[in-house]
Short mmCIF file of C-alpha atoms in Angstrom, two decimals:
data_model
loop_
_atom_site.label_atom_id
_atom_site.label_comp_id
_atom_site.label_asym_id
_atom_site.label_seq_id
_atom_site.Cartn_x
_atom_site.Cartn_y
_atom_site.Cartn_z
CA MET T 1 12.50 -12.85 -14.12
CA LYS T 2 11.68 -16.17 -12.75
CA PRO T 3 12.58 -17.51 -9.24
CA ASN T 4 15.32 -20.05 -9.12
CA LEU T 5 15.72 -22.28 -5.87
CA LEU T 6 19.34 -22.74 -5.03
CA VAL T 7 19.85 -26.11 -3.15
CA PHE T 8 23.03 -26.41 -1.09
CA GLU T 9 24.54 -29.82 -0.37
CA LYS T 10 26.84 -28.87 2.51
CA GLU T 11 25.44 -30.26 5.76
CA ASN T 12 24.33 -27.88 8.54
CA THR T 13 25.78 -30.03 11.22
CA GLN T 14 25.09 -27.53 14.17
CA ASN T 15 21.48 -27.01 12.70
CA SER T 16 22.20 -23.35 12.94
CA TYR T 17 21.21 -20.02 11.29
CA ILE T 18 22.77 -19.97 7.78
CA ASN T 19 23.36 -17.30 5.20
CA PHE T 20 24.26 -17.30 1.45
CA ALA T 21 27.95 -17.15 1.97
CA MET T 22 27.78 -20.48 3.99
CA LYS T 23 25.95 -22.40 1.26
CA MET T 24 24.56 -24.90 3.68
CA LYS T 25 21.39 -26.86 4.00
CA PRO T 26 18.80 -25.12 6.18
CA SER T 27 18.24 -25.54 9.85
CA LEU T 28 15.41 -27.90 10.63
CA ASN T 29 13.27 -27.56 13.64
CA PHE T 30 10.55 -29.91 14.87
CA SER T 31 8.27 -29.36 17.84
CA GLU T 32 5.77 -31.85 19.43
CA LEU T 33 5.65 -34.25 16.42
CA SER T 34 5.77 -37.91 16.14
CA GLN T 35 8.18 -39.55 13.81
CA GLU T 36 5.26 -40.38 11.39
CA GLU T 37 4.04 -36.77 11.51
CA LYS T 38 7.58 -35.58 10.78
CA GLU T 39 7.80 -37.84 7.75
CA GLY T 40 4.41 -36.83 6.53
CA LEU T 41 5.10 -33.16 6.68
CA LEU T 42 8.60 -33.58 5.08
CA ARG T 43 6.93 -35.48 2.15
CA ARG T 44 4.98 -32.21 1.49
CA ARG T 45 8.24 -30.14 1.24
CA ASP T 46 8.35 -29.92 -2.49
CA GLU T 47 4.61 -28.99 -2.67
CA MET T 48 5.24 -26.29 -0.07
CA LEU T 49 8.19 -24.85 -2.11
CA GLN T 50 6.22 -24.84 -5.34
CA LYS T 51 3.55 -22.70 -3.56
CA ILE T 52 6.23 -20.40 -2.12
CA GLU T 53 7.87 -20.11 -5.46
CA LYS T 54 4.54 -19.04 -7.04
CA GLU T 55 4.12 -16.41 -4.22
CA ILE T 56 7.60 -15.02 -4.74
CA TYR T 57 7.05 -14.62 -8.63
CA ASP T 58 3.61 -13.24 -8.41
CA HIS T 59 4.31 -10.70 -5.78
CA TYR T 60 7.95 -9.89 -6.11
CA LEU T 61 9.50 -10.75 -9.40
CA ASP T 62 6.72 -10.54 -11.97
CA GLU T 63 7.24 -7.19 -13.66
CA THR T 64 3.71 -7.36 -15.16
CA ASN T 65 2.01 -7.28 -11.90
CA GLU T 66 0.54 -3.86 -11.43
CA ASP T 67 -0.44 -4.64 -7.83
CA SER T 68 3.19 -5.29 -6.60
CA TRP T 69 4.68 -2.83 -4.31
CA ILE T 70 8.31 -3.85 -5.44
CA SER T 71 9.88 -1.14 -7.47
CA ASP T 72 12.57 -1.20 -10.15
CA ASP T 73 13.93 2.16 -8.91
CA GLU T 74 17.49 1.54 -7.36
CA ASP T 75 16.81 4.13 -4.73
CA ASP T 76 13.92 1.99 -3.28
CA PHE T 77 14.08 -1.24 -1.29
CA PRO T 78 13.48 -3.79 -2.17
CA CYS T 79 14.50 -3.14 -5.78
CA ARG T 80 13.50 -5.81 -8.35
CA ALA T 81 16.27 -4.67 -10.62
CA GLU T 82 18.84 -5.54 -8.07
CA MET T 83 17.45 -9.04 -7.39
CA THR T 84 18.91 -12.03 -8.99
CA GLY T 85 15.80 -14.26 -8.83
CA ASN T 86 17.86 -16.70 -6.75
CA TYR T 87 16.46 -18.01 -3.44
CA TYR T 88 17.24 -20.57 -0.96
CA VAL T 89 15.63 -22.04 2.20
CA GLY T 90 17.35 -20.72 5.52
CA ARG T 91 15.15 -22.40 8.01
CA GLU T 92 12.29 -24.94 8.03
CA SER T 93 9.99 -25.26 11.25
CA TYR T 94 7.46 -28.03 11.57
CA SER T 95 5.22 -28.00 14.64
CA VAL T 96 1.84 -28.66 16.17
CA CYS T 97 -0.57 -25.83 16.55
CA TYR T 98 -4.14 -25.61 17.82
CA LEU T 99 -6.75 -24.00 15.89
CA GLY T 100 -10.28 -22.91 16.55
CA GLU T 101 -13.17 -23.37 14.15
CA GLU T 102 -12.26 -20.20 12.36
CA GLY T 103 -8.51 -20.54 12.33
CA GLN T 104 -7.90 -18.69 15.73
CA HIS T 105 -4.74 -19.75 17.40
CA TYR T 106 -4.76 -21.41 20.88
CA ARG T 107 -1.95 -22.78 23.02
CA ILE T 108 -1.93 -25.02 26.07
CA LYS T 109 -1.59 -23.21 29.36
CA ASN T 110 -2.30 -24.40 32.83
CA GLY T 111 -4.18 -27.64 31.44
CA GLN T 112 -6.48 -25.58 29.23
CA TYR T 113 -6.53 -24.10 25.68
CA LYS T 114 -5.72 -20.32 25.85
CA TYR T 115 -6.59 -18.05 23.04
CA SER T 116 -3.36 -16.41 21.85
CA HIS T 117 -4.86 -12.93 21.62
CA GLY T 118 -6.90 -12.68 24.76
CA ASP T 119 -8.17 -14.16 27.97
CA ILE T 120 -10.34 -17.02 26.49
CA PHE T 121 -9.86 -20.42 27.88
CA LEU T 122 -11.38 -23.71 26.67
CA PRO T 123 -11.09 -27.16 28.31
CA LEU T 124 -8.68 -29.56 26.60
CA ASP T 125 -11.60 -31.84 25.49
CA SER T 126 -13.10 -28.90 23.70
CA PRO T 127 -14.57 -30.14 20.26
CA GLU T 128 -13.97 -26.52 18.86
CA ILE T 129 -10.25 -26.93 18.86
CA THR T 130 -8.26 -28.99 16.17
CA ARG T 131 -4.75 -30.20 16.68
CA ALA T 132 -3.08 -29.10 13.44
CA TYR T 133 0.31 -28.72 11.83
CA GLN T 134 2.36 -25.72 11.04
CA MET T 135 5.14 -25.45 8.41
CA ILE T 136 7.15 -22.21 8.46
CA TYR T 137 9.80 -21.59 5.87
CA SER T 138 12.36 -18.76 6.00
CA ILE T 139 13.26 -18.03 2.42
CA ARG T 140 16.27 -15.84 1.53
CA MET T 141 16.66 -14.05 -1.76
CA THR T 142 19.96 -12.72 -3.21
CA TYR T 143 20.96 -9.65 -5.15
CA HIS T 144 23.76 -8.28 -7.24
CA ALA T 145 25.91 -6.34 -4.59
CA PRO T 146 27.76 -3.28 -5.55
CA ASP T 147 30.98 -5.24 -5.34
CA GLY T 148 29.74 -7.59 -8.12
CA LYS T 149 29.11 -10.57 -5.86
CA GLU T 150 25.75 -12.30 -5.09
CA ARG T 151 24.85 -11.72 -1.56
CA ASP T 152 21.79 -11.99 0.77
CA TYR T 153 19.37 -9.31 0.28
CA ILE T 154 15.79 -10.02 1.72
CA SER T 155 14.19 -12.72 3.88
CA PHE T 156 10.45 -13.83 3.73
CA ASP T 157 8.65 -16.15 6.12
CA PHE T 158 5.98 -18.32 4.65
CA VAL T 159 3.45 -20.31 6.79
CA ALA T 160 1.04 -23.08 6.05
CA GLU T 161 -1.31 -24.61 8.53
CA LEU T 162 -2.83 -28.04 7.89
CA ARG T 163 -5.61 -29.65 9.91
CA SER T 164 -4.45 -32.87 8.63
CA LEU T 165 -1.34 -34.38 7.07
CA ASP T 166 -2.99 -34.55 3.56
CA ASP T 167 -4.80 -31.18 3.86
CA GLU T 168 -4.45 -28.63 1.05
CA ILE T 169 -1.31 -26.30 1.46
CA LEU T 170 -2.28 -22.72 1.41
CA VAL T 171 0.80 -20.58 1.77
CA GLU T 172 0.66 -17.15 3.58
CA GLU T 173 3.37 -14.74 3.93
CA LEU T 174 4.13 -13.84 7.56
CA GLY T 175 6.63 -11.03 6.98
CA MET T 176 9.77 -9.74 5.11
CA ASP T 177 13.01 -8.44 6.39
CA ALA T 178 16.05 -6.80 4.90
CA ILE T 179 19.21 -8.81 5.34
CA THR T 180 21.90 -6.30 6.16
CA GLY T 181 25.68 -6.69 6.25
CA ALA T 182 25.60 -7.11 10.09
CA ASP T 183 23.27 -9.97 9.78
CA ILE T 184 25.69 -11.85 7.47
CA GLY T 185 29.05 -10.79 8.68
CA PHE T 186 29.80 -7.98 6.27
CA ASP T 187 30.25 -4.35 6.98
#
């Protein structure tokens, strides 16, 4: 089964959480970016989606991938046999991030860079830290529900961190969640 990107045309005027039943454009979030940086990252959207689609196929939909942990057994979750192959973008987030030389995450706190996983502080003029860009996409996949309708099934968050606007996009999966009926307004 090949992945199929669903593109919804209905505007998300509240820029809010969406689900499959709403069939709206994704919410867009920008943080600490200039207009030029926003435009530069948005120009990379199609490339980001191509990389994500490859990840979805390679790790979740490709039945020949022996390393995939996805099963075709209907008693397992997620079950590839229940998936439609359709997916859509639920949320896109674009922001600034601060990376150490080896990709460690820092944030600004009290006028210094603070390592995100400890008490390491560096001055703001530290040459070790790069102001970079982070793109996070929340991807939602659908399935064939028991009532015969197509519904939300599973959600993946993918991230890419770029040290410059023209840096190569390397996609990494941050996590996966089931989308339950309570999440989407169904019992």
